[in-house]
XYZ file of N, CA and C in Angstrom:
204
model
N -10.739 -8.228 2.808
C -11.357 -7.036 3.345
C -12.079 -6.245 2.264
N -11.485 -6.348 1.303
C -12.232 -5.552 -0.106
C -13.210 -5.642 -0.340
N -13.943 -6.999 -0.332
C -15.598 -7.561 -0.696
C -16.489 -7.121 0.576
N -15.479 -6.533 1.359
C -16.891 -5.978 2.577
C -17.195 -4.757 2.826
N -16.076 -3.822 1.441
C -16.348 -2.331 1.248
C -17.602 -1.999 1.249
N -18.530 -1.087 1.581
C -19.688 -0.845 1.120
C -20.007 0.406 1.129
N -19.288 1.215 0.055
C -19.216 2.750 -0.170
C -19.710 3.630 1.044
N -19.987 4.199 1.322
C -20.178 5.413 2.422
C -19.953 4.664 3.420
N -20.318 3.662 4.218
C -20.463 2.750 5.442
C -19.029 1.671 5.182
N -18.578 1.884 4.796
C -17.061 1.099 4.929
C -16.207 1.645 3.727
N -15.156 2.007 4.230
C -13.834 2.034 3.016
C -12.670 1.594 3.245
N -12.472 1.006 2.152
C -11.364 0.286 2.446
C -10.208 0.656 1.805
N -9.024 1.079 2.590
C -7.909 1.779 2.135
C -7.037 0.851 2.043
N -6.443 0.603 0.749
C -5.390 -0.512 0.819
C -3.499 0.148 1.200
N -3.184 -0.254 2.717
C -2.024 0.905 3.052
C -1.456 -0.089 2.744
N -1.206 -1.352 2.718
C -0.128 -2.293 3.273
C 1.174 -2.413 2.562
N 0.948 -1.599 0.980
C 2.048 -1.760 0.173
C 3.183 -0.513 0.360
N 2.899 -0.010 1.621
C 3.413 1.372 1.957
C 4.553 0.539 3.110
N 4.469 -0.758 3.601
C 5.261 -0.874 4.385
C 6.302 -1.978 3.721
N 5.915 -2.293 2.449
C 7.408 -3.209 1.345
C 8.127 -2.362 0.703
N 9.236 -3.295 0.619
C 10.220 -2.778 0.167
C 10.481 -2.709 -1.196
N 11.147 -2.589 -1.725
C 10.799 -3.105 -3.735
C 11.048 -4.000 -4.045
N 11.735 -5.472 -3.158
C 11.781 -6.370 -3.490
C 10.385 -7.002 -3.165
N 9.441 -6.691 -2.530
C 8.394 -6.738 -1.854
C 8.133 -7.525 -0.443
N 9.306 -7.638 -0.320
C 9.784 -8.451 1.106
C 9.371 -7.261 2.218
N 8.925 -7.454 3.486
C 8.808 -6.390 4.801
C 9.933 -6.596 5.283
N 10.464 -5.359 6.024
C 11.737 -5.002 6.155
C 11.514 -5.179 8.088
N 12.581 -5.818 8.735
C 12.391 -5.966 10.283
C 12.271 -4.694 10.964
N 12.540 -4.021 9.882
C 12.363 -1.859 10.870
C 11.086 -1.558 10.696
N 10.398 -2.770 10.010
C 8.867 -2.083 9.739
C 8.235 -2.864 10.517
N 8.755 -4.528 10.671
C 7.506 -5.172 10.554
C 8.945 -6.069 11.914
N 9.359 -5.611 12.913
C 10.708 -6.796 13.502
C 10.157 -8.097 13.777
N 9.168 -8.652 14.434
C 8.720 -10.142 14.384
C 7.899 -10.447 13.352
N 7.474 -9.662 12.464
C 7.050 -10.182 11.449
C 5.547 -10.531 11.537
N 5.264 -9.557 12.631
C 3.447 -9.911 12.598
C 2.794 -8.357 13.199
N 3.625 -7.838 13.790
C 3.112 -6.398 14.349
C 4.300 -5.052 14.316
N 3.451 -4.398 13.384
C 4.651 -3.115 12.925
C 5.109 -2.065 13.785
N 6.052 -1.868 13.500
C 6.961 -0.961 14.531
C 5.963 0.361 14.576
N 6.472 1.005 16.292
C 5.454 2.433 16.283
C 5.435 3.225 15.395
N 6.815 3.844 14.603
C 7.098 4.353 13.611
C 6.122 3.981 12.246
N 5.840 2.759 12.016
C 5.029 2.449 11.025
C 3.674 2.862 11.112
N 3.079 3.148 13.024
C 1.686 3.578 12.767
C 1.438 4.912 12.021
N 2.671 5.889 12.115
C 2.833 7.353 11.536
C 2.886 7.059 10.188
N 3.626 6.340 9.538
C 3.510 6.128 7.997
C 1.973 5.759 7.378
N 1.494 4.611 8.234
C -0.567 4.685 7.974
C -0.893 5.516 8.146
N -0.767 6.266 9.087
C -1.569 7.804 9.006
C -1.714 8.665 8.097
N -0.410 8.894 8.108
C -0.072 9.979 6.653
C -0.391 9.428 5.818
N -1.013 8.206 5.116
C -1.721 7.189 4.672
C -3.375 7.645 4.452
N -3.835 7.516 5.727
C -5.309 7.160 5.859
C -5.939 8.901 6.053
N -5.125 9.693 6.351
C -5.330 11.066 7.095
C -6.009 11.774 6.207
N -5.785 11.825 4.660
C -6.703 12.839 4.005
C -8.381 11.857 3.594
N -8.177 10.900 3.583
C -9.907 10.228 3.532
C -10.491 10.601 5.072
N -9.679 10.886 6.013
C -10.632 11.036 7.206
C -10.978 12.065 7.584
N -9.692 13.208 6.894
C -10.079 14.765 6.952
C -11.785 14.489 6.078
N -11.302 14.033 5.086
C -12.177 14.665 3.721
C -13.825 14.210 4.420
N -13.760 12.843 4.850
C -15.044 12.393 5.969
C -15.850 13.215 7.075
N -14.918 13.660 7.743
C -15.040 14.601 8.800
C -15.471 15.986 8.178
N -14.843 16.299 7.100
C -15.331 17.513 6.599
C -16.690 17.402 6.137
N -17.046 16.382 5.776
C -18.103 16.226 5.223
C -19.598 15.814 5.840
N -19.016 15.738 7.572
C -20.103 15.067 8.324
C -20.145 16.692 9.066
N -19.227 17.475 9.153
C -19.519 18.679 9.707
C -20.403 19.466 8.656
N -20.356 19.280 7.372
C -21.501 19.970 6.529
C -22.675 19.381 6.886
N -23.068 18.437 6.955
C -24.154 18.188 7.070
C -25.195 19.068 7.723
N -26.534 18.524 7.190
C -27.929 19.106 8.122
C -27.705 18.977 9.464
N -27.367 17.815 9.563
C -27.358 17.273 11.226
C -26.579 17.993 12.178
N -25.699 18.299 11.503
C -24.184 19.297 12.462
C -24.960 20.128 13.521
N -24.695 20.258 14.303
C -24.308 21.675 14.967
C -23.406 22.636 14.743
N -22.846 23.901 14.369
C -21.747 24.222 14.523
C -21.720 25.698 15.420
């Protein structure tokens, strides 16, 4: 996913090391079949991804283009 960053028009946030453990194994409370993470885990990405999207949003409401 990294090589298809393309600064303003894609960013790529690397969350995934937010759901290992320190052995670096995924834990079944995060991840129980081992392919799709528990609901609880979508709140941990958030609090994750939430200040690049504030900071985005803040920044598309400055704009010329805005209305406000």
């Amino acid at each position: 996913m990294r090589k298809f960053h393309a600064g303003e028009k894609i960013i790529y946030l690397p969350v995934g090391h937010y759901f290992l453990e320190d052995d670096g194994s995924i834990s079944r409370i995060i991840m129980p079949d081992f392919l799709h993470i528990f609901p609880f885990a979508y709140e941990i990405r958030a609090t994750q991804i939430e200040p690049t999207i504030a900071a985005l949003l803040d920044d598309k409401s400055k704009s010329p283009d805005s209305s406000d």
